[in-house]
Coordinates of C-alpha atoms in Angstrom, one line a residue:
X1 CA 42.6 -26.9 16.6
X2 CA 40.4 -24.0 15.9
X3 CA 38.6 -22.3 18.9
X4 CA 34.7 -23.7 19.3
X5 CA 32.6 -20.4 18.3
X6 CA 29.9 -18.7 20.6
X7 CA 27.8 -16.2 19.4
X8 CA 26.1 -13.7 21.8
X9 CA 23.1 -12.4 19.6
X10 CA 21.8 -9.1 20.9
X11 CA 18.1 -9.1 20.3
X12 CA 15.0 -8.0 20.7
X13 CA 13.9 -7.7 17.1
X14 CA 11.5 -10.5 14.8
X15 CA 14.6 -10.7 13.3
X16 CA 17.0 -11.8 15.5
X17 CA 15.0 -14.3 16.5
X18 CA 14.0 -15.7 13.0
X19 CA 18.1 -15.7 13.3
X20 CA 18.6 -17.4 15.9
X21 CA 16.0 -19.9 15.0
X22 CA 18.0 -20.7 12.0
X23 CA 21.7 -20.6 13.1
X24 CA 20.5 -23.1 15.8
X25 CA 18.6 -25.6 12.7
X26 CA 21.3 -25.0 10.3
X27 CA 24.4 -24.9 12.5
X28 CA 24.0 -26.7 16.0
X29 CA 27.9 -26.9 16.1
X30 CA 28.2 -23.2 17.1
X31 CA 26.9 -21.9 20.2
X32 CA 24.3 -19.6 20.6
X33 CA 23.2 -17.4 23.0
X34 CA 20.5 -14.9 22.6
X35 CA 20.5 -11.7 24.8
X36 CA 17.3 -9.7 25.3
X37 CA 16.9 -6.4 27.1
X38 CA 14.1 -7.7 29.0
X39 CA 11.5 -4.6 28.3
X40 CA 8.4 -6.8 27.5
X41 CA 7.1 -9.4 30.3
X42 CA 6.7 -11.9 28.0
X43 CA 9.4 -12.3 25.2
X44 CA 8.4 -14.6 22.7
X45 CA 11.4 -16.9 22.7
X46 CA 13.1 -18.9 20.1
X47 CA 12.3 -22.9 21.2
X48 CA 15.7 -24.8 21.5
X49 CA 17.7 -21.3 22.0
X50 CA 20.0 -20.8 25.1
X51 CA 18.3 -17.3 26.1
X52 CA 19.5 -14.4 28.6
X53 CA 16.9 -11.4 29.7
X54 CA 18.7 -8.3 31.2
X55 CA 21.0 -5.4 30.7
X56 CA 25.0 -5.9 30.9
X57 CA 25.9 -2.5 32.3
X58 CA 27.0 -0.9 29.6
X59 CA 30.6 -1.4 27.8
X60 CA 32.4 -2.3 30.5
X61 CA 29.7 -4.9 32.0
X62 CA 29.3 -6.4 28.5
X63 CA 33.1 -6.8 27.9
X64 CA 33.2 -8.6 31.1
X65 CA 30.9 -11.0 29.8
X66 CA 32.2 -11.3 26.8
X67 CA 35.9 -11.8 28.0
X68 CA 34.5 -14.4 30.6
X69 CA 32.1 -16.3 29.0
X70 CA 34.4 -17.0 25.9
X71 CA 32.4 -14.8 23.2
X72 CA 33.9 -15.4 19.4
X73 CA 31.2 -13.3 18.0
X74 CA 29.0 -10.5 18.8
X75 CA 26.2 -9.8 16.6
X76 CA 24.4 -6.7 17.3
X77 CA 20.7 -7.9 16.0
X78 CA 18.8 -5.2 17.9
X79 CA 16.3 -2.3 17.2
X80 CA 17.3 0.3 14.7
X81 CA 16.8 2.6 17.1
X82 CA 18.8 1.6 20.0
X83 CA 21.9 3.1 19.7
X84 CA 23.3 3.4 22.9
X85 CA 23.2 -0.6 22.6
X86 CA 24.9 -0.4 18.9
X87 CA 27.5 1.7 20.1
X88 CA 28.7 -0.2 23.4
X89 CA 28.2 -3.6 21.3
X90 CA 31.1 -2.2 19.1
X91 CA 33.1 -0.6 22.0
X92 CA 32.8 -4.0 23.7
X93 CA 34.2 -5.9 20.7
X94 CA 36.7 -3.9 20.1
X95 CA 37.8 -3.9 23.2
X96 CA 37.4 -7.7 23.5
X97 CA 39.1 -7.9 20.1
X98 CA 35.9 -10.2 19.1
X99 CA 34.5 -10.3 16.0
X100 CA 31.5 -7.9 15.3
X101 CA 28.8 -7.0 12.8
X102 CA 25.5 -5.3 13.0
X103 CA 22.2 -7.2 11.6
X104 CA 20.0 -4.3 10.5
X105 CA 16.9 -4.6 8.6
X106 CA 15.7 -2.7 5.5
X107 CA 14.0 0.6 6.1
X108 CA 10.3 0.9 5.0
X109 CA 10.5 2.7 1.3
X110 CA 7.3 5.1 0.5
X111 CA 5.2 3.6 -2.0
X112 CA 2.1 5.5 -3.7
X113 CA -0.6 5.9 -2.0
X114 CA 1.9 6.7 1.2
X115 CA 1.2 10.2 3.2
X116 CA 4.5 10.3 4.8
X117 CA 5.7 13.1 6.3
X118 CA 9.2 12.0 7.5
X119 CA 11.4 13.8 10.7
X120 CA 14.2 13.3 12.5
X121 CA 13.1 13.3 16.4
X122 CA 10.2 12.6 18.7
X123 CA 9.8 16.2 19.3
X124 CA 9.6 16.9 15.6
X125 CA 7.5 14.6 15.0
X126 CA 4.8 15.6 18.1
X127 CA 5.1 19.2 17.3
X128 CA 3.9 18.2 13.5
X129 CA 0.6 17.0 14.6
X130 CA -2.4 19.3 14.1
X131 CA -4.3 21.1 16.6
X132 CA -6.4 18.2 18.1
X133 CA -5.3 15.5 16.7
X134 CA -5.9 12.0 17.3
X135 CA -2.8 10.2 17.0
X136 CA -2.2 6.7 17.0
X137 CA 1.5 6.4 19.1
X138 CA 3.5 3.3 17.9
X139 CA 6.1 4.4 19.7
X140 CA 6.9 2.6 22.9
X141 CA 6.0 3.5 26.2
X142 CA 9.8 4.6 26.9
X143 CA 9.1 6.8 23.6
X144 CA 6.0 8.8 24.6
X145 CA 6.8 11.4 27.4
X146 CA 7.4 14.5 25.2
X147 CA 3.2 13.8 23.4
X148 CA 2.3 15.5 27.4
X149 CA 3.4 18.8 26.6
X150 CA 0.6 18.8 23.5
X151 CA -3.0 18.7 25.9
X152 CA -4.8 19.1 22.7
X153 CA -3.8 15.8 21.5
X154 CA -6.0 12.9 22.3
X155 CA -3.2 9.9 22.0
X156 CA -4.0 6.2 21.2
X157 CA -0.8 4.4 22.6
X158 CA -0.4 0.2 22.2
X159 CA 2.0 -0.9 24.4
X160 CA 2.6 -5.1 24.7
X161 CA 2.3 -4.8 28.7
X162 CA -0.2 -2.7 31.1
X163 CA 2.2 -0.1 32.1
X164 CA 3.2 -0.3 35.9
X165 CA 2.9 3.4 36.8
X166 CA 0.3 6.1 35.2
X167 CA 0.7 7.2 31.9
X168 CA 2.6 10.5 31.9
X169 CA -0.6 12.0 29.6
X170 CA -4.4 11.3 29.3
X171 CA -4.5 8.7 26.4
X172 CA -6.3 6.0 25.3
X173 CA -4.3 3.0 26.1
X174 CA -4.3 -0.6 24.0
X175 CA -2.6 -4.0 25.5
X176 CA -0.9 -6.1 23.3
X177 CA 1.2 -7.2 20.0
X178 CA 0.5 -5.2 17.0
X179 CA -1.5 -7.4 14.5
X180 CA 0.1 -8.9 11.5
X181 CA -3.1 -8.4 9.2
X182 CA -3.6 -4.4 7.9
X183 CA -7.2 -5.4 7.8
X184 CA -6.9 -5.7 11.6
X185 CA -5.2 -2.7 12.3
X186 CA -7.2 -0.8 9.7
X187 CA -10.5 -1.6 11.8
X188 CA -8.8 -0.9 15.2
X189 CA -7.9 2.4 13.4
X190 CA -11.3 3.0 12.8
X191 CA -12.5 2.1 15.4
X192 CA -10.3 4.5 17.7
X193 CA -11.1 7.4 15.2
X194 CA -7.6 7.7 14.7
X195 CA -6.7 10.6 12.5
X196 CA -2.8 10.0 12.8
X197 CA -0.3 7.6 13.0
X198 CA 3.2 8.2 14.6
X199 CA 6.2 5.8 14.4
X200 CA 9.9 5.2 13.6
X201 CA 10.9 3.5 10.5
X202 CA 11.4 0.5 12.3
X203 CA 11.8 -1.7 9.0
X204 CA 11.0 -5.5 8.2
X205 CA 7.8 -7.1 7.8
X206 CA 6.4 -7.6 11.7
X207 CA 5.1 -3.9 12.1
X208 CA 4.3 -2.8 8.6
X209 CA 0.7 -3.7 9.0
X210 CA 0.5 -0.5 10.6
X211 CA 1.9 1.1 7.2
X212 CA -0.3 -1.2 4.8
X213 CA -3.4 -0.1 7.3
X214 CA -2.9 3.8 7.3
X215 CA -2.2 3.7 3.6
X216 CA -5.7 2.1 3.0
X217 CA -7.4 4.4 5.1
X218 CA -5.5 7.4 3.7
X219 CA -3.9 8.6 6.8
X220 CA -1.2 11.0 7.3
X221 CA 1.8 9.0 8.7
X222 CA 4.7 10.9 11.1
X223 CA 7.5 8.9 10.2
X224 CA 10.8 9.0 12.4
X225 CA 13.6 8.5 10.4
X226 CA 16.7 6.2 11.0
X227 CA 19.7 7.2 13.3
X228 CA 23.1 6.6 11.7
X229 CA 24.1 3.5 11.0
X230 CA 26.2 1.7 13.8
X231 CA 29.9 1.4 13.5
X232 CA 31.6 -2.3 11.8
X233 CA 29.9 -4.5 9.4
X234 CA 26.5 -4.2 8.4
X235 CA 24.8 -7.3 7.4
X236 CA 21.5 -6.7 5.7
X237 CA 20.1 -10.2 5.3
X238 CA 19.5 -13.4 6.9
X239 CA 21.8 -15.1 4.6
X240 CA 24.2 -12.3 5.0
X241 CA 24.2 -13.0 8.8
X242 CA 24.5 -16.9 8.4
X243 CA 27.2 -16.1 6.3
X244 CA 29.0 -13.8 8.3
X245 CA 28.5 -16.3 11.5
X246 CA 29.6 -19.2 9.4
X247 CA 32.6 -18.0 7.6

């Protein structure tokens, strides 16, 4: 009889979780779990989906789990731009001899009207900035620390929760979720006076308001580019991923 299948779904991305919401409609046989890193308060949560909030300890920690818990198959669903949790997902599996893929969403493609100007690093992308600029940071609050050595900056940063120690920079700071609406973040824009806006090329359609906004307003955008890919399979849909889990 073939072995029951349980998927440990590394999140942390819209994605994922549209994922997991419809592995668990479409497939209830297979068991899901969905592991976040825990770096936002509160995580809005797939309903019906067995959830886990916390790091593993890197390969070793997460092939434990993996070996004990009975993991078939680890999808890697998280942020482009975490690769240290790309590369121990595939380490793990290897190790575990599980199977693995990695669910990676489409990069944003420059359309007209786009004033990209495209770099590889955070550095490269803070020393780009004019002389007294007023950038909006979409970066993370785990992103920003290299923006102090530019005083002549005058930083806009969103974060989803009130950081718990000082900023590392003056900067005017924004609570909560990026809006979904470019009208919205146009106005806030606007609003701030921003003159810039900084951010990775995060892909998928929660975050590219922020795009859609600067474009309207004709602002200059400092995009990060991608990392390499991660190692294994790379699934680049939802059906690809339901298929891949599935199969």
């Amino acid at each position: 009889m073939p072995e029951p299948r349980f998927v440990l779904l590394l999140g942390g991305t819209a994605g994922a979780s549209l994922l997991a919401r419809r592995l668990r409609a479409e497939r209830p046989d297979i068991r899901l779990l969905l592991s976040l890193a825990g770096r936002t308060l509160a995580p809005v949560l797939p309903e019906g989906v067995e959830t886990r909030i916390g790091g593993f300890g890197g390969v070793e920690g997460l092939a434990d789990f993996v070996t004990v818990a009975g993991v078939t198959h680890l999808l890697d669903a998280t942020h482009p731009y975490a690769v240290g949790m790309s590369r121990n997902a595939a380490a793990a599996a290897r190790r575990c001899a599980v199977a693995h893929a990695a669910f990676l969403r489409p990069a944003w493609e420059r359309v007209e009207g786009d004033l990209w100007q495209e770099v590889d690093c955070l550095r490269a992308a803070r020393d780009a900035l004019p002389h007294g600029a007023r950038p909006f940071l979409a970066l993370g609050s785990q992103h920003v620390a290299t923006f102090r050595h530019r005083p002549d900056l005058s930083p806009v940063l969103r974060q989803v929760d009130a950081p718990s120690e000082p900023l590392p920079f003056a900067a005017t700071l924004i609570t909560g979720r990026p809006a979904d609406d470019p009208a919205e973040e146009a106005a806030l824009f606007r609003a701030e006076r921003v003159t810039h806006l900084v951010c990775r090329n995060s892909g998928g359609a929660r975050g590219y308001a922020k795009i859609a906004a600067a474009r309207a307003l004709g602002l200059p955008v400092i995009l990060i580019r991608r990392p390499p890919e991660p190692d294994g399979p790379i699934l680049r849909s939802l059906d690809a991923a339901m298929a891949w889990l599935a199969g």
